[in-house]
PDB file of C-alpha atoms in Angstrom:
ATOM      1  CA  VAL B 226      52.693  -4.119   9.129  1.00 34.00           C
ATOM      2  CA  THR B 227      53.258  -6.821   6.507  1.00 34.00           C
ATOM      3  CA  GLY B 228      50.544  -6.860   3.843  1.00 35.00           C
ATOM      4  CA  ASP B 229      47.543  -4.494   3.643  1.00 40.00           C
ATOM      5  CA  ALA B 230      46.233  -2.330   6.465  1.00 43.00           C
ATOM      6  CA  ASP B 231      42.656  -1.083   6.797  1.00 44.00           C
ATOM      7  CA  PHE B 232      42.090   1.577   9.478  1.00 45.00           C
ATOM      8  CA  SER B 233      38.922   3.014  10.973  1.00 44.00           C
ATOM      9  CA  VAL B 234      40.485   5.641  13.208  1.00 46.00           C
ATOM     10  CA  GLY B 235      39.823   8.836  15.103  1.00 46.00           C
ATOM     11  CA  THR B 236      42.971  10.270  16.691  1.00 48.00           C
ATOM     12  CA  LEU B 237      46.331   8.946  15.510  1.00 50.00           C
ATOM     13  CA  ASP B 238      49.012   9.093  18.210  1.00 55.00           C
ATOM     14  CA  ALA B 239      51.483   6.828  16.388  1.00 55.00           C
ATOM     15  CA  GLY B 240      54.668   8.490  15.184  1.00 70.00           C
ATOM     16  CA  SER B 241      54.704   6.454  11.982  1.00 76.00           C
ATOM     17  CA  ILE B 242      52.730   3.811  10.100  1.00 75.00           C
ATOM     18  CA  LYS B 243      54.571   1.689   7.545  1.00 74.00           C
ATOM     19  CA  VAL B 244      53.055  -1.236   5.653  1.00 74.00           C
ATOM     20  CA  SER B 245      54.340  -3.443   2.877  1.00 72.00           C
ATOM     21  CA  GLY B 246      50.991  -3.371   1.047  1.00 78.00           C
ATOM     22  CA  THR B 247      48.185  -0.809   0.896  1.00 85.00           C
ATOM     23  CA  GLN B 248      46.847   1.248   3.765  1.00 88.00           C
ATOM     24  CA  THR B 249      43.377   2.784   3.799  1.00 88.00           C
ATOM     25  CA  LEU B 250      42.090   5.255   6.394  1.00 88.00           C
ATOM     26  CA  HIS B 251      38.315   5.273   6.096  1.00 86.00           C
ATOM     27  CA  HIS B 252      37.142   7.926   8.551  1.00 85.00           C
ATOM     28  CA  PRO B 253      38.253  11.411   9.644  1.00 91.00           C
ATOM     29  CA  VAL B 254      41.793  11.527  11.001  1.00 91.00           C
ATOM     30  CA  VAL B 255      42.934  13.750  13.874  1.00 93.00           C
ATOM     31  CA  LEU B 256      46.680  13.962  14.457  1.00 93.00           C
ATOM     32  CA  GLY B 257      47.714  13.622  18.098  1.00 91.00           C
ATOM     33  CA  ARG B 258      51.395  14.064  17.186  1.00 93.00           C
ATOM     34  CA  ASP B 259      53.657  14.303  14.139  1.00 95.00           C
ATOM     35  CA  LEU B 260      52.953  11.398  11.777  1.00 92.00           C
ATOM     36  CA  THR B 261      54.736   9.674   8.881  1.00 93.00           C
ATOM     37  CA  LEU B 262      52.809   7.383   6.518  1.00 92.00           C
ATOM     38  CA  ASP B 263      54.851   4.971   4.396  1.00 91.00           C
ATOM     39  CA  GLY B 264      54.351   1.744   2.494  1.00 82.00           C
ATOM     40  CA  GLY B 265      52.591   0.695  -0.697  1.00 82.00           C
ATOM     41  CA  ASN B 266      49.599   2.818  -1.717  1.00 91.00           C
ATOM     42  CA  ILE B 267      47.927   5.099   0.829  1.00 94.00           C
ATOM     43  CA  THR B 268      44.290   6.201   0.676  1.00 95.00           C
ATOM     44  CA  VAL B 269      42.900   8.754   3.138  1.00 94.00           C
ATOM     45  CA  LEU B 270      39.155   8.851   2.515  1.00 94.00           C
ATOM     46  CA  GLY B 271      37.957  11.330   5.157  1.00 94.00           C
ATOM     47  CA  ASN B 272      38.899  14.731   6.524  1.00 96.00           C
ATOM     48  CA  VAL B 273      42.236  15.339   8.227  1.00 96.00           C
ATOM     49  CA  ASN B 274      42.652  17.695  11.200  1.00 97.00           C
ATOM     50  CA  GLY B 275      46.346  18.175  11.843  1.00 97.00           C
ATOM     51  CA  GLN B 276      46.065  19.998  15.191  1.00 96.00           C
ATOM     52  CA  ASN B 277      49.249  21.842  14.117  1.00 98.00           C
ATOM     53  CA  HIS B 278      51.264  18.627  13.835  1.00 97.00           C
ATOM     54  CA  ASN B 279      53.480  17.631  10.912  1.00 97.00           C
ATOM     55  CA  LEU B 280      52.323  15.061   8.351  1.00 97.00           C
ATOM     56  CA  THR B 281      54.837  13.316   6.088  1.00 97.00           C
ATOM     57  CA  ILE B 282      53.783  10.919   3.308  1.00 96.00           C
ATOM     58  CA  LYS B 283      56.355   8.671   1.633  1.00 95.00           C
ATOM     59  CA  ALA B 284      54.219   6.454  -0.627  1.00 95.00           C
ATOM     60  CA  PRO B 285      51.748   7.094  -3.466  1.00 97.00           C
ATOM     61  CA  VAL B 286      48.670   8.674  -1.903  1.00 97.00           C
ATOM     62  CA  THR B 287      45.044   9.413  -2.747  1.00 97.00           C
ATOM     63  CA  MET B 288      43.772  12.322  -0.654  1.00 98.00           C
ATOM     64  CA  GLY B 289      39.991  12.338  -0.257  1.00 98.00           C
ATOM     65  CA  SER B 290      37.234  10.250  -1.782  1.00 96.00           C
ATOM     66  CA  ASN B 291      34.566  12.401  -3.451  1.00 97.00           C
ATOM     67  CA  GLY B 292      35.945  15.912  -3.770  1.00 98.00           C
ATOM     68  CA  ASN B 293      34.359  17.230  -0.565  1.00 98.00           C
ATOM     69  CA  GLN B 294      36.977  16.405   2.062  1.00 98.00           C
ATOM     70  CA  THR B 295      39.346  18.902   3.686  1.00 98.00           C
ATOM     71  CA  TRP B 296      42.820  18.655   5.207  1.00 98.00           C
ATOM     72  CA  THR B 297      43.227  21.478   7.721  1.00 98.00           C
ATOM     73  CA  ASN B 298      45.546  22.735  10.447  1.00 98.00           C
ATOM     74  CA  VAL B 299      48.527  20.601   9.419  1.00 98.00           C
ATOM     75  CA  LYS B 300      51.774  22.307  10.441  1.00 98.00           C
ATOM     76  CA  ASN B 301      54.126  21.057   7.705  1.00 98.00           C
ATOM     77  CA  LEU B 302      52.775  18.764   4.983  1.00 98.00           C
ATOM     78  CA  LEU B 303      55.488  16.920   3.056  1.00 98.00           C
ATOM     79  CA  VAL B 304      54.417  14.562   0.253  1.00 98.00           C
ATOM     80  CA  TYR B 305      57.347  12.710  -1.332  1.00 98.00           C
ATOM     81  CA  SER B 306      55.365  10.445  -3.705  1.00 98.00           C
ATOM     82  CA  PRO B 307      52.766  10.990  -6.443  1.00 98.00           C
ATOM     83  CA  ALA B 308      49.487  12.378  -5.095  1.00 98.00           C
ATOM     84  CA  ASN B 309      45.923  12.090  -6.385  1.00 98.00           C
ATOM     85  CA  LEU B 310      43.806  14.948  -5.036  1.00 98.00           C
ATOM     86  CA  ASN B 311      40.145  14.000  -4.652  1.00 98.00           C
ATOM     87  CA  LEU B 312      39.322  16.568  -1.998  1.00 98.00           C
ATOM     88  CA  ALA B 313      38.209  20.192  -1.786  1.00 98.00           C
ATOM     89  CA  SER B 314      41.110  21.782   0.060  1.00 98.00           C
ATOM     90  CA  VAL B 315      44.497  21.320   1.693  1.00 98.00           C
ATOM     91  CA  GLN B 316      45.673  23.858   4.268  1.00 98.00           C
ATOM     92  CA  ALA B 317      49.015  23.883   6.068  1.00 98.00           C
ATOM     93  CA  ASN B 318      50.089  26.387   8.701  1.00 98.00           C
ATOM     94  CA  VAL B 319      53.770  26.635   7.711  1.00 98.00           C
ATOM     95  CA  LYS B 320      54.683  24.665   4.593  1.00 98.00           C
ATOM     96  CA  ALA B 321      53.119  22.327   2.051  1.00 98.00           C
ATOM     97  CA  SER B 322      55.525  20.601  -0.326  1.00 98.00           C
ATOM     98  CA  PHE B 323      54.695  18.118  -3.077  1.00 98.00           C
ATOM     99  CA  TYR B 324      57.836  16.572  -4.548  1.00 98.00           C
ATOM    100  CA  GLN B 325      56.214  14.271  -7.144  1.00 98.00           C
ATOM    101  CA  PRO B 326      53.404  14.741  -9.696  1.00 98.00           C
ATOM    102  CA  ILE B 327      49.955  15.843  -8.591  1.00 98.00           C
ATOM    103  CA  THR B 328      46.839  14.593 -10.388  1.00 98.00           C
ATOM    104  CA  LEU B 329      43.516  16.335  -9.766  1.00 98.00           C
ATOM    105  CA  LEU B 330      40.437  14.156  -9.366  1.00 98.00           C
ATOM    106  CA  SER B 331      38.280  17.106  -8.238  1.00 98.00           C
ATOM    107  CA  ASN B 332      38.416  20.883  -7.988  1.00 98.00           C
ATOM    108  CA  ALA B 333      41.002  21.676  -5.307  1.00 98.00           C
ATOM    109  CA  SER B 334      42.582  24.531  -3.400  1.00 98.00           C
ATOM    110  CA  ILE B 335      45.966  24.305  -1.661  1.00 98.00           C
ATOM    111  CA  SER B 336      47.160  26.932   0.790  1.00 98.00           C
ATOM    112  CA  ALA B 337      50.232  27.410   2.971  1.00 98.00           C
ATOM    113  CA  PRO B 338      52.574  30.326   3.685  1.00 98.00           C
ATOM    114  CA  SER B 339      55.279  28.372   1.846  1.00 98.00           C
ATOM    115  CA  LEU B 340      53.689  26.327  -0.943  1.00 98.00           C
ATOM    116  CA  ASN B 341      55.927  24.180  -3.159  1.00 98.00           C
ATOM    117  CA  ILE B 342      54.707  21.986  -6.026  1.00 98.00           C
ATOM    118  CA  LEU B 343      57.962  20.778  -7.512  1.00 98.00           C
ATOM    119  CA  SER B 344      56.832  18.360 -10.231  1.00 98.00           C
ATOM    120  CA  ASN B 345      54.106  18.076 -12.883  1.00 98.00           C
ATOM    121  CA  ILE B 346      50.451  18.966 -12.340  1.00 98.00           C
ATOM    122  CA  ILE B 347      47.807  17.037 -14.318  1.00 98.00           C
ATOM    123  CA  GLY B 348      44.450  18.773 -14.050  1.00 98.00           C
ATOM    124  CA  ASN B 349      41.953  16.394 -15.720  1.00 98.00           C
ATOM    125  CA  ASN B 350      39.924  19.564 -16.510  1.00 98.00           C
ATOM    126  CA  TYR B 351      39.419  20.472 -12.830  1.00 98.00           C
ATOM    127  CA  ASN B 352      40.034  23.866 -11.228  1.00 98.00           C
ATOM    128  CA  LEU B 353      43.129  24.541  -9.119  1.00 98.00           C
ATOM    129  CA  THR B 354      43.543  27.409  -6.666  1.00 98.00           C
ATOM    130  CA  LEU B 355      46.914  28.023  -4.982  1.00 98.00           C
ATOM    131  CA  SER B 356      47.493  30.448  -2.110  1.00 98.00           C
ATOM    132  CA  GLY B 357      50.642  31.263  -0.183  1.00 98.00           C
ATOM    133  CA  THR B 358      53.004  34.011   0.815  1.00 98.00           C
ATOM    134  CA  THR B 359      55.412  32.330  -1.614  1.00 98.00           C
ATOM    135  CA  VAL B 360      54.353  29.773  -4.233  1.00 98.00           C
ATOM    136  CA  ASN B 361      57.065  27.761  -6.009  1.00 98.00           C
ATOM    137  CA  LEU B 362      56.014  25.811  -9.105  1.00 98.00           C
ATOM    138  CA  GLY B 363      58.404  23.336 -10.726  1.00 98.00           C
ATOM    139  CA  SER B 364      62.031  22.724  -9.889  1.00 98.00           C
ATOM    140  CA  THR B 365      64.159  22.046 -12.974  1.00 97.00           C
ATOM    141  CA  GLY B 366      62.471  23.969 -15.798  1.00 97.00           C
ATOM    142  CA  ALA B 367      61.165  20.773 -17.379  1.00 98.00           C
ATOM    143  CA  GLU B 368      57.906  20.367 -15.410  1.00 98.00           C
ATOM    144  CA  THR B 369      54.472  21.296 -16.779  1.00 98.00           C
ATOM    145  CA  LEU B 370      50.989  22.206 -15.616  1.00 98.00           C
ATOM    146  CA  SER B 371      48.482  20.723 -18.065  1.00 98.00           C
ATOM    147  CA  ALA B 372      44.739  20.088 -18.522  1.00 98.00           C
ATOM    148  CA  VAL B 373      43.664  22.330 -15.636  1.00 98.00           C
ATOM    149  CA  ASN B 374      40.376  24.145 -16.222  1.00 98.00           C
ATOM    150  CA  GLN B 375      40.585  27.373 -14.188  1.00 98.00           C
ATOM    151  CA  PHE B 376      43.862  28.255 -12.461  1.00 98.00           C
ATOM    152  CA  SER B 377      44.602  30.986  -9.936  1.00 98.00           C
ATOM    153  CA  VAL B 378      47.588  31.865  -7.776  1.00 98.00           C
ATOM    154  CA  THR B 379      47.498  34.232  -4.801  1.00 98.00           C
ATOM    155  CA  GLY B 380      50.931  35.162  -3.458  1.00 98.00           C
ATOM    156  CA  ALA B 381      54.376  35.725  -4.939  1.00 98.00           C
ATOM    157  CA  LEU B 382      54.939  33.097  -7.644  1.00 98.00           C
ATOM    158  CA  ASN B 383      58.383  31.726  -8.452  1.00 98.00           C
ATOM    159  CA  ASN B 384      57.899  29.833 -11.704  1.00 98.00           C
ATOM    160  CA  TYR B 385      60.208  27.015 -12.789  1.00 98.00           C
ATOM    161  CA  LEU B 386      57.612  25.327 -15.025  1.00 98.00           C
ATOM    162  CA  ALA B 387      58.213  25.004 -18.762  1.00 98.00           C
ATOM    163  CA  SER B 388      54.524  25.466 -19.561  1.00 98.00           C
ATOM    164  CA  ILE B 389      51.159  26.275 -17.993  1.00 98.00           C
ATOM    165  CA  HIS B 390      48.204  25.217 -20.144  1.00 98.00           C
ATOM    166  CA  THR B 391      44.579  25.585 -19.084  1.00 98.00           C
ATOM    167  CA  ALA B 392      41.244  25.143 -20.819  1.00 98.00           C
ATOM    168  CA  GLY B 393      39.843  28.197 -19.030  1.00 98.00           C
ATOM    169  CA  PRO B 394      41.099  31.429 -17.455  1.00 98.00           C
ATOM    170  CA  GLN B 395      44.193  32.064 -15.340  1.00 98.00           C
ATOM    171  CA  ASN B 396      44.643  34.696 -12.643  1.00 98.00           C
ATOM    172  CA  TYR B 397      47.902  35.691 -10.955  1.00 98.00           C
ATOM    173  CA  PHE B 398      47.214  37.966  -7.991  1.00 98.00           C
ATOM    174  CA  GLY B 399      50.817  38.365  -6.777  1.00 98.00           C
ATOM    175  CA  THR B 400      54.149  39.123  -8.363  1.00 98.00           C
ATOM    176  CA  VAL B 401      55.539  36.607 -10.868  1.00 98.00           C
ATOM    177  CA  ASN B 402      59.224  35.730 -11.076  1.00 98.00           C
ATOM    178  CA  LEU B 403      60.448  33.646 -14.027  1.00 98.00           C
ATOM    179  CA  PHE B 404      63.391  31.321 -13.456  1.00 98.00           C
ATOM    180  CA  ASN B 405      63.302  29.715 -16.910  1.00 97.00           C
ATOM    181  CA  PRO B 406      61.496  30.295 -20.229  1.00 98.00           C
ATOM    182  CA  VAL B 407      57.764  29.600 -19.939  1.00 98.00           C
ATOM    183  CA  ASP B 408      54.847  29.106 -22.315  1.00 98.00           C
ATOM    184  CA  ILE B 409      51.433  30.058 -20.871  1.00 98.00           C
ATOM    185  CA  ASN B 410      48.216  29.187 -22.686  1.00 98.00           C
ATOM    186  CA  GLY B 411      44.659  29.918 -21.559  1.00 98.00           C
ATOM    187  CA  THR B 412      41.459  31.660 -22.610  1.00 98.00           C
ATOM    188  CA  GLN B 413      41.887  34.765 -20.440  1.00 98.00           C
ATOM    189  CA  ILE B 414      45.189  35.356 -18.621  1.00 98.00           C
ATOM    190  CA  GLU B 415      45.439  38.168 -16.062  1.00 98.00           C
ATOM    191  CA  PHE B 416      48.517  39.378 -14.205  1.00 98.00           C
ATOM    192  CA  HIS B 417      47.618  41.751 -11.389  1.00 98.00           C
ATOM    193  CA  GLN B 418      51.157  42.562 -10.181  1.00 98.00           C
ATOM    194  CA  PRO B 419      54.597  43.111 -11.794  1.00 98.00           C
ATOM    195  CA  ILE B 420      56.469  40.358 -13.626  1.00 98.00           C
ATOM    196  CA  ALA B 421      60.229  39.878 -13.300  1.00 98.00           C
ATOM    197  CA  GLY B 422      61.614  37.922 -16.252  1.00 98.00           C
ATOM    198  CA  ASN B 423      65.214  37.422 -15.088  1.00 98.00           C
ATOM    199  CA  SER B 424      66.262  37.435 -18.791  1.00 98.00           C
ATOM    200  CA  ASN B 425      63.938  34.542 -19.690  1.00 98.00           C
ATOM    201  CA  ASP B 426      61.556  34.177 -22.645  1.00 98.00           C
ATOM    202  CA  PHE B 427      57.836  34.694 -22.009  1.00 98.00           C
ATOM    203  CA  THR B 428      55.305  33.249 -24.472  1.00 98.00           C
ATOM    204  CA  LEU B 429      51.578  33.839 -23.962  1.00 98.00           C
ATOM    205  CA  ALA B 430      48.664  32.453 -25.988  1.00 98.00           C
ATOM    206  CA  GLY B 431      45.233  33.828 -25.115  1.00 98.00           C
ATOM    207  CA  ASN B 432      43.706  37.181 -24.222  1.00 98.00           C
ATOM    208  CA  VAL B 433      46.096  38.796 -21.752  1.00 98.00           C
ATOM    209  CA  THR B 434      45.761  41.642 -19.246  1.00 98.00           C
ATOM    210  CA  PHE B 435      48.790  43.177 -17.510  1.00 98.00           C
ATOM    211  CA  ASP B 436      48.113  45.366 -14.472  1.00 98.00           C
ATOM    212  CA  GLY B 437      51.786  45.723 -13.536  1.00 97.00           C
ATOM    213  CA  ALA B 438      55.133  46.292 -15.179  1.00 97.00           C
ATOM    214  CA  LEU B 439      57.058  43.706 -17.193  1.00 98.00           C
ATOM    215  CA  ASN B 440      60.752  43.747 -16.353  1.00 97.00           C
ATOM    216  CA  GLN B 441      63.904  41.990 -17.569  1.00 98.00           C
ATOM    217  CA  LEU B 442      62.288  39.740 -20.165  1.00 98.00           C
ATOM    218  CA  ASN B 443      64.367  38.278 -22.982  1.00 98.00           C
ATOM    219  CA  ASN B 444      61.825  37.542 -25.741  1.00 98.00           C
ATOM    220  CA  LEU B 445      58.125  38.362 -25.286  1.00 98.00           C
ATOM    221  CA  ALA B 446      55.584  36.735 -27.624  1.00 98.00           C
ATOM    222  CA  LEU B 447      51.863  37.511 -27.363  1.00 97.00           C
ATOM    223  CA  THR B 448      49.139  35.697 -29.286  1.00 95.00           C
ATOM    224  CA  GLY B 449      45.689  37.147 -28.678  1.00 95.00           C
ATOM    225  CA  SER B 450      44.381  40.505 -27.542  1.00 97.00           C
ATOM    226  CA  THR B 451      46.522  42.338 -24.986  1.00 97.00           C
ATOM    227  CA  VAL B 452      45.545  45.013 -22.447  1.00 97.00           C
ATOM    228  CA  PHE B 453      48.144  47.030 -20.538  1.00 96.00           C
ATOM    229  CA  ASN B 454      46.664  48.806 -17.507  1.00 95.00           C
TER     230      ASN B 454
END
């Protein structure tokens, strides 16, 4: 499509939609097959039901409209461009990968067995909940998570972020593996499983609780009260 595209759709059976301008999907979307969205700026205002099909997005995207929408039952969700999250939840059955920065416009939860957020996360003081068998954050050691309010991770976390800064508490319910030095700052920071440092520095600012062992750290710096359980 040349120019802008405005869709009021139910089930999408197209394999791909590419426009030179903007594309806006106003109503709930049901995937009838694997789908690729590409073009200028993409806005998906309603719920998405993937019906276990793959969804690939190759242009800047706004997901949701008022913080209440859900994306469910997508098989693999691959987002290759910056994403604004203005929805309540994103759920993928196999993998969810975000290759460019994520900006929160509402409280959001993201879940997938393999969850990969490989660039920066800008929280705008919203809450972020991540769930997966494996959660990978960052990719080069230069990315950051900033301005999130409350942050929680369920699943084994592989951290490549340089820093994780929140206005409120942080909870890590699975093991944490460090793949570069990291600076973590929050009001209350709780680690419920062991931490593997892989000879990296670990700097924590806030009240910290460790429920598991700390292994193979290089330098450990703690600012605030610390509880070892």
